[in-house]
Coordinates of C-alpha atoms in Angstrom, one line a residue:
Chain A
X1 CA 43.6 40.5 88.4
X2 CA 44.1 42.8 85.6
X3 CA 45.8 45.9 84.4
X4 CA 46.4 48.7 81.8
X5 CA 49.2 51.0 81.1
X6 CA 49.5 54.4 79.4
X7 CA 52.6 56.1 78.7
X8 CA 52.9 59.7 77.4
X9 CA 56.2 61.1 76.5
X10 CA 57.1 64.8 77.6
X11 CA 61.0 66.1 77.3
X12 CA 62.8 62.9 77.2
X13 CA 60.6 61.8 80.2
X14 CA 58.6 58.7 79.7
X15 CA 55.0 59.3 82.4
X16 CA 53.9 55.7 83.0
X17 CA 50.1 55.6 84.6
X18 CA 48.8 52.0 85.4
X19 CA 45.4 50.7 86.8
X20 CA 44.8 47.1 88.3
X21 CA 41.9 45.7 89.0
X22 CA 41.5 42.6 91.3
X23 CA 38.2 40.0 92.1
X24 CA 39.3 39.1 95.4
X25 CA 41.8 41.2 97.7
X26 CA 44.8 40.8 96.4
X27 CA 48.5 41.8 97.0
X28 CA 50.1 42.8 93.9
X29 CA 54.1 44.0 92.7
X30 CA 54.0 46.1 89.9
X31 CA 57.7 46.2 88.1
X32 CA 58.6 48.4 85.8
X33 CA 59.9 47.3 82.8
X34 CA 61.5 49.9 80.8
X35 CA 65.3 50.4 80.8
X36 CA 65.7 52.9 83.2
X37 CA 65.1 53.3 87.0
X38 CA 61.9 54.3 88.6
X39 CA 61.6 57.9 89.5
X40 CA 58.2 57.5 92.1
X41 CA 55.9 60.0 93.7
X42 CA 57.5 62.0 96.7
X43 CA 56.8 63.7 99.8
X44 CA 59.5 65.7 101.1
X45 CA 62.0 63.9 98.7
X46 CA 61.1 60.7 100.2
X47 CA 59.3 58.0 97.8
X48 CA 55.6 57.4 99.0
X49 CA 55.1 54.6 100.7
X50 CA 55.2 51.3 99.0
X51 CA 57.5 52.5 95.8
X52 CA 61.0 50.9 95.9
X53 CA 63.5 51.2 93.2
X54 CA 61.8 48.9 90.8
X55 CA 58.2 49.9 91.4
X56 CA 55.2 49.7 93.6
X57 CA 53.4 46.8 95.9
X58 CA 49.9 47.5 97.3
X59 CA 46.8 45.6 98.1
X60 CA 44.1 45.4 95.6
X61 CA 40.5 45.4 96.5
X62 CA 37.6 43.9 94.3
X63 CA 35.7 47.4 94.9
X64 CA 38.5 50.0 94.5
X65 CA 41.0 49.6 91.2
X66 CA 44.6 51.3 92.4
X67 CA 45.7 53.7 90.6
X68 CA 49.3 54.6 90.4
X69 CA 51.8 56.9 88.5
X70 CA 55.6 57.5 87.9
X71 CA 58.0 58.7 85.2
X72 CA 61.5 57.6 84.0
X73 CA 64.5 58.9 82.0
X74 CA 63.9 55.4 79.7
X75 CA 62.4 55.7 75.9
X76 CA 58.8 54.1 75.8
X77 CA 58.8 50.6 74.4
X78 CA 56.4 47.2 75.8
X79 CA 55.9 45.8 77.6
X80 CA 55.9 49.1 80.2
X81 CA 55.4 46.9 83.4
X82 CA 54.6 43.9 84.5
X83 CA 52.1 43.1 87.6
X84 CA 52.6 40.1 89.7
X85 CA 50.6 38.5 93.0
X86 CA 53.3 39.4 95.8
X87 CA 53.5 37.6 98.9
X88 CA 53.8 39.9 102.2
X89 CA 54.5 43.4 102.4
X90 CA 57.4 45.3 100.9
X91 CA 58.7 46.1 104.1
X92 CA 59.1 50.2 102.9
X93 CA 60.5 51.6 106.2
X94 CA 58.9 54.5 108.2
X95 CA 60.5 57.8 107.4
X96 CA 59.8 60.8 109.0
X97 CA 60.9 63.0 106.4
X98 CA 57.4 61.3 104.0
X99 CA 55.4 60.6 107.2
X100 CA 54.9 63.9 108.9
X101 CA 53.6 66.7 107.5
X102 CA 55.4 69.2 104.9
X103 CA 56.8 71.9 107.1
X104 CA 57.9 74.0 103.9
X105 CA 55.9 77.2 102.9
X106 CA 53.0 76.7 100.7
X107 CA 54.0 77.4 96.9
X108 CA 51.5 80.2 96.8
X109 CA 53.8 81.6 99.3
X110 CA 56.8 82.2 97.3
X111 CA 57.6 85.6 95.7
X112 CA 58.0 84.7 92.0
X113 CA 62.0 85.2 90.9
X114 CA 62.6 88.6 88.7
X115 CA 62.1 87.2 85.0
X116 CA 65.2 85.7 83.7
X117 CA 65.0 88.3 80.2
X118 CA 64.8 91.2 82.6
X119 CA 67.7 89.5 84.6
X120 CA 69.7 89.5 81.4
X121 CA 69.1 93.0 80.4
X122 CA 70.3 94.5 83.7
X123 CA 73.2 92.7 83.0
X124 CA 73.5 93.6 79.8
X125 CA 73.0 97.3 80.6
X126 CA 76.0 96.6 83.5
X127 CA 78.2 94.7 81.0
X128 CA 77.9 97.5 78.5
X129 CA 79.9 99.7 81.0
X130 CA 78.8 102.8 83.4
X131 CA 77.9 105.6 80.8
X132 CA 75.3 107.8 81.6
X133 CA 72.3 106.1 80.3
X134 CA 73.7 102.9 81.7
X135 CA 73.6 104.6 85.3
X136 CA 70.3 106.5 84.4
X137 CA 68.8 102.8 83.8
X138 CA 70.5 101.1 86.7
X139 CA 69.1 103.9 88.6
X140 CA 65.6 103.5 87.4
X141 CA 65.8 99.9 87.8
X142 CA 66.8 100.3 91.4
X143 CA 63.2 102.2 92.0
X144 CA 60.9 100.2 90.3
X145 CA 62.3 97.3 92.4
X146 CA 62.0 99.3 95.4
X147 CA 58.0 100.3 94.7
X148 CA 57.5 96.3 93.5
X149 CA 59.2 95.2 96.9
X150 CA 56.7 98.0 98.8
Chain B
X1 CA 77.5 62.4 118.4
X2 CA 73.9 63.7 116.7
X3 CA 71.7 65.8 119.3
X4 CA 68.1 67.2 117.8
X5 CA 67.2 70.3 120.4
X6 CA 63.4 69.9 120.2
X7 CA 60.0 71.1 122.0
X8 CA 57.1 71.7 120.2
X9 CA 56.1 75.2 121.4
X10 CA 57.8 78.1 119.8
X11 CA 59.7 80.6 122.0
X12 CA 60.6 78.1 125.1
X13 CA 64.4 79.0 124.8
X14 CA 65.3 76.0 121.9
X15 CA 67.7 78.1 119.7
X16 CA 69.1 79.4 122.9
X17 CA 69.7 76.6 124.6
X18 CA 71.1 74.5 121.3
X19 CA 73.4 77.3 120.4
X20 CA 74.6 77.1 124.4
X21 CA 75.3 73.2 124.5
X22 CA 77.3 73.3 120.9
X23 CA 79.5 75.7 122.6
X24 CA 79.2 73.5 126.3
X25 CA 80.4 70.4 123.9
X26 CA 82.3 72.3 121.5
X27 CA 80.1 70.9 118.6
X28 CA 78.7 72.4 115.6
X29 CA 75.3 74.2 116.2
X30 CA 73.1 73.5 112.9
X31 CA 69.6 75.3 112.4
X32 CA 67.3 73.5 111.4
X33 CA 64.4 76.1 111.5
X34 CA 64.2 76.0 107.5
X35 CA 61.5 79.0 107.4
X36 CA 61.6 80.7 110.3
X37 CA 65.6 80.4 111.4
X38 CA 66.8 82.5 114.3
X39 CA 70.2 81.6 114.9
X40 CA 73.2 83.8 113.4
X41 CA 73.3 83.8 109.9
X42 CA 76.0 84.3 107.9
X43 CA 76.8 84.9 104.0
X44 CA 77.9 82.2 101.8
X45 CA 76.1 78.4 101.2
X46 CA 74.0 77.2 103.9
X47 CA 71.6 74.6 104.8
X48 CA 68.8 75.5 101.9
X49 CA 71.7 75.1 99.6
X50 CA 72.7 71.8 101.5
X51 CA 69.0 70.6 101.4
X52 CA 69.0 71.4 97.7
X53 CA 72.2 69.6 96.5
X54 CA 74.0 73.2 96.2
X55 CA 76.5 72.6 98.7
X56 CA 78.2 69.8 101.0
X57 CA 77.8 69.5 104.7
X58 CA 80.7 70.7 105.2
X59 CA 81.0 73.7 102.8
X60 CA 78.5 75.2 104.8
X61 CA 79.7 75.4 108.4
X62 CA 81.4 78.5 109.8
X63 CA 84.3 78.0 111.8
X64 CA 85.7 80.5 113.7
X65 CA 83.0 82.6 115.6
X66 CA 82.3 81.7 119.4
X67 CA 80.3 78.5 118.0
X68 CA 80.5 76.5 114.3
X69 CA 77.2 77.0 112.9
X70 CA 75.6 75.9 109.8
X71 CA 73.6 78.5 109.3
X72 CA 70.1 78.2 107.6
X73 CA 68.6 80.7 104.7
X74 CA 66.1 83.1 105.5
X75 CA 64.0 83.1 101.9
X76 CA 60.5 81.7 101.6
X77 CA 61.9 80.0 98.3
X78 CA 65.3 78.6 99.8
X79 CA 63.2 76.8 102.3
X80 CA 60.0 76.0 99.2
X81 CA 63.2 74.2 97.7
X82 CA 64.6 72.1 100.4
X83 CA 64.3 68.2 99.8
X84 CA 64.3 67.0 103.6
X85 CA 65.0 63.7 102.6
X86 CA 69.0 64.6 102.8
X87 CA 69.5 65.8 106.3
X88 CA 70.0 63.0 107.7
X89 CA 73.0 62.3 105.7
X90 CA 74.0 66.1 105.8
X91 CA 74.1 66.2 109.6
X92 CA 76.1 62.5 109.7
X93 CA 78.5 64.2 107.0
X94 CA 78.9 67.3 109.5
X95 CA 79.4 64.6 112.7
X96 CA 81.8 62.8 110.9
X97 CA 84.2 65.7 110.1
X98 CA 83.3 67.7 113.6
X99 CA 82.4 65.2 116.3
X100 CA 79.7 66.5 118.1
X101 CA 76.1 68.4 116.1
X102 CA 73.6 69.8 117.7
X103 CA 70.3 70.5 115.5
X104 CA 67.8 73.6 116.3
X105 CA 64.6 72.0 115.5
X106 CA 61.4 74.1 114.6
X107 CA 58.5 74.4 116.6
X108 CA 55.4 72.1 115.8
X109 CA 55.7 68.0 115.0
X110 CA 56.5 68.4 111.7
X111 CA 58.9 66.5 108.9
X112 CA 61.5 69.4 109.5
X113 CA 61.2 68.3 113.3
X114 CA 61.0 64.0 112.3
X115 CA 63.7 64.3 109.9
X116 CA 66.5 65.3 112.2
X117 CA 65.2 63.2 115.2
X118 CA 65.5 60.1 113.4
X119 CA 69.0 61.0 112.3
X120 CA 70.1 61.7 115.8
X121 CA 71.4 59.6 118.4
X122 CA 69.3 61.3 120.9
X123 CA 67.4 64.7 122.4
X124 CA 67.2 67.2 124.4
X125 CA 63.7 68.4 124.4
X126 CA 63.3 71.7 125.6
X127 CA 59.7 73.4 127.6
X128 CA 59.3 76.2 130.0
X129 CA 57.2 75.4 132.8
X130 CA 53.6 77.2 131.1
X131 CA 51.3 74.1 130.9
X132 CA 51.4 74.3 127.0
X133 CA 54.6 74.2 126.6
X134 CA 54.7 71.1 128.5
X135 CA 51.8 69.8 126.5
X136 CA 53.9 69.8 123.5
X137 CA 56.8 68.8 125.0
X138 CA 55.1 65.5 126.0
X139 CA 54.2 64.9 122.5
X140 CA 57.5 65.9 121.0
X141 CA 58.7 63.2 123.5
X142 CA 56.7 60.8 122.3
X143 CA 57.7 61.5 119.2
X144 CA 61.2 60.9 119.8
X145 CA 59.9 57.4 121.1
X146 CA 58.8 56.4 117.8
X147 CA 62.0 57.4 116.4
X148 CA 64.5 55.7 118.7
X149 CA 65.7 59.0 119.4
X150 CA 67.1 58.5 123.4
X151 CA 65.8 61.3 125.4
X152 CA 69.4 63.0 127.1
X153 CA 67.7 65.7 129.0
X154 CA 65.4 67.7 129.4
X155 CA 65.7 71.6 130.0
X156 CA 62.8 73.1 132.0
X157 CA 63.8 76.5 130.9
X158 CA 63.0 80.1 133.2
X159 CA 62.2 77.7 136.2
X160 CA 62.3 78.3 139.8
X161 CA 63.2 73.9 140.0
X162 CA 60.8 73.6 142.8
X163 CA 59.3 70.9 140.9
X164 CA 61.7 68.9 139.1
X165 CA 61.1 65.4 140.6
X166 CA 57.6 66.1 138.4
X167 CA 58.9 66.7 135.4
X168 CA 61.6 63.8 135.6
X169 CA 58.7 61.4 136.4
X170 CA 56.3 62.8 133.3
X171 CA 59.3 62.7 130.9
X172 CA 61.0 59.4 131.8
X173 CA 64.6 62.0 132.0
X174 CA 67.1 64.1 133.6
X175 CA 65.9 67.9 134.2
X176 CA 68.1 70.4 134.1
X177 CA 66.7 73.2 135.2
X178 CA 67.8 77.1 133.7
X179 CA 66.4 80.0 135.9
X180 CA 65.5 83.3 134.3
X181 CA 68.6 85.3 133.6
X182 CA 69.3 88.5 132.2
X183 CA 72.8 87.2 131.2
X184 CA 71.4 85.2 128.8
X185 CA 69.2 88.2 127.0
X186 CA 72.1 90.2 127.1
X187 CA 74.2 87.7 125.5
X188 CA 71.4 86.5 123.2
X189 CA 71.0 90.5 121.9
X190 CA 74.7 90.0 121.4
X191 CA 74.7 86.9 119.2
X192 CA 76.6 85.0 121.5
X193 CA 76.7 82.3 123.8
X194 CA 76.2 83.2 128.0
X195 CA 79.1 80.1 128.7
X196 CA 81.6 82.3 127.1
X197 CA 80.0 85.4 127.7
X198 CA 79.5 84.6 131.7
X199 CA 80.5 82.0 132.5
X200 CA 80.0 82.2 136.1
X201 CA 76.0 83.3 135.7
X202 CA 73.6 80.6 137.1
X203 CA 72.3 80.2 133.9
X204 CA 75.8 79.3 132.3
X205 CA 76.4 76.3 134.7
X206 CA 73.5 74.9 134.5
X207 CA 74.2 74.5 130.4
X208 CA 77.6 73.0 131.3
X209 CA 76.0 70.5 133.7
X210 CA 73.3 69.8 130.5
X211 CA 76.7 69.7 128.0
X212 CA 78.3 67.5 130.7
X213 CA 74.9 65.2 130.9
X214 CA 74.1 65.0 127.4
X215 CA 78.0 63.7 126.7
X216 CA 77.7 61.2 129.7
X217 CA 74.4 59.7 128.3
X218 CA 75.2 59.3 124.9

């Protein structure tokens, strides 16, 4: 069995991305090994099956390298992980919450929130107290929303 | 005690009859329907902001009205930013502080449907008589298997109860029938629950018998 590990750094998040590659099937644990815990891939809020709070266990076959992804609060430094053979399964428990499908409306689905500038700047113009051109722009305000919202 | 109020098929009378046994048991009704909730709602946090670490559990029940309800949001991106992975723990939180919870769960076999069976100590799964409903009852029951989620009753809703030994052989459960009643529209357009509205209409004892079953078998 062999591996390789990447890491790329984005806003104080450390991305680890790992391969293994096996000859024979073969069960394998990878750990990471940075100082900080494992944030793994989610469905639902539930870690995908197989992660546990130190990393991931999977079976390995000659044919098919695994792939596998997950980021953590720790700075980058070597070694990132370490892959061992692992002797029977993880034991990750069922959870409904991961197992079934996502009942949540798609992303696509979701209005997208009022700008957090313009946000501001309505409550700038309310802050700035109720003169006339504050009103005359709160009023204005009020019926572009209202064509957006038609 | 945690009771998930589940069918599969949309519009067999869940909501109605979940809001109905809270008030039978004098529990905390909690809706579960995350984008398409029908029970009342009510201002302040509820369970989108529980389900996205905005508020407790507790925080977000309503005391006071004919029932305690944990209301659920009505925006597409309340329910886009729910994290299911916490009801469990928000509905033990609510049982621990008010006894008895009884979950509206949505329609379909979903993780919004999973989630709050596997948290509960058992179900009431609800199906009108229509053979589709009762197709997805059957499945929502064996869904419940799988998650060790005890089946308490089953309500064959707007039923006659001509065949009831049926339905108590297909589901492996106590029936309790509810025949069609205009109380419970009326009370339903009203927001509030036919056992305290009328209490003497058909419908309205056959929900204390379920309250009374559903306590005895859990």
């Amino acid at each position: 069995m062999e591996y390789d590990a990447r890491i790329t750094v984005e806003a104080g998040v450390t991305f680890v991305a790992v391969r293994v590659r096996a000859d024979a099937p073969e069960r394998v644990r990878v750990v990471n090994e940075l100082d900080g815990p494992v944030w793994p891939p989610r469905t639902n809020g539930v870690p995908d099956y197989g992660w546990t709070d130190h990393g991931y266990e999977t079976t390995v076959e000659p044919d098919a390298p695994v792939a596998l992804g997950y980021a953590t609060p720790a700075p980058p430094r070597e070694p990132v992980v370490s892959v061992t053979a692992a002797d029977g399964d993880l034991g990750t428990e069922p959870n409904p919450a991961r197992d079934l499908p996502d009942p949540r409306p798609p992303r696509d689905a979701v209005p997208a929130p009022v700008p957090e500038a313009v946000t501001a700047w309505l409550d700038d113009v309310e802050s700035s107290g109720c003169g006339r051109e504050a009103r005359r722009v709160l009023a204005r305000a009020a019926r572009l929303s209202e064509r957006v919202d038609e | 005690m945690i009771l998930a109020v589940c069918g599969g098929k949309g519009g067999v009378g869940k909501s109605t009859t979940a809001f109905n046994l809270a008030a039978a048991v004098d529990g905390v009704v909690v809706d579960g329907d995350l984008a398409m909730a029908d029970l009342p709602t009510a201002r302040g946090p509820d369970l989108h902001d529980v389900l996205a670490d905005r508020a407790t559990a507790s925080e977000a029940v309503r005391e006071g009205g004919a029932v305690s309800i944990l209301p659920c949001g009505r925006s597409l991106a309340g329910a886009r930013a729910c994290d299911l992975g916490r009801i469990g723990d928000a509905l033990r939180a609510v049982a621990a502080e008010y006894g008895d919870v009884v979950v509206d769960c949505p329609a379909g076999l979903n993780a919004a449907v999973g989630a709050p069976l596997a948290a509960a100590d058992a179900c009431v799964i609800v199906t009108t008589p229509a053979p589709a409903a009762v197709a997805d009852a059957l499945r929502t029951r064996a869904l419940a298997r799988t998650l060790d989620a005890g089946l308490a009753a089953v309500v064959l809703n707007r039923d006659d109860g001509q065949n009831t030994k049926r339905y108590q052989a297909a589901f492996g459960g106590p029936v309790v029938t509810i025949p069609p009643s205009e109380a419970v529209a009326r009370a339903n357009e009203a927001g509030v629950p036919v056992v305290a509205s009328r209490p003497d209409a058909d419908a309205s004892r056959a929900m204390e018998e379920l309250g009374a079953l559903v306590q005895r078998s859990v």
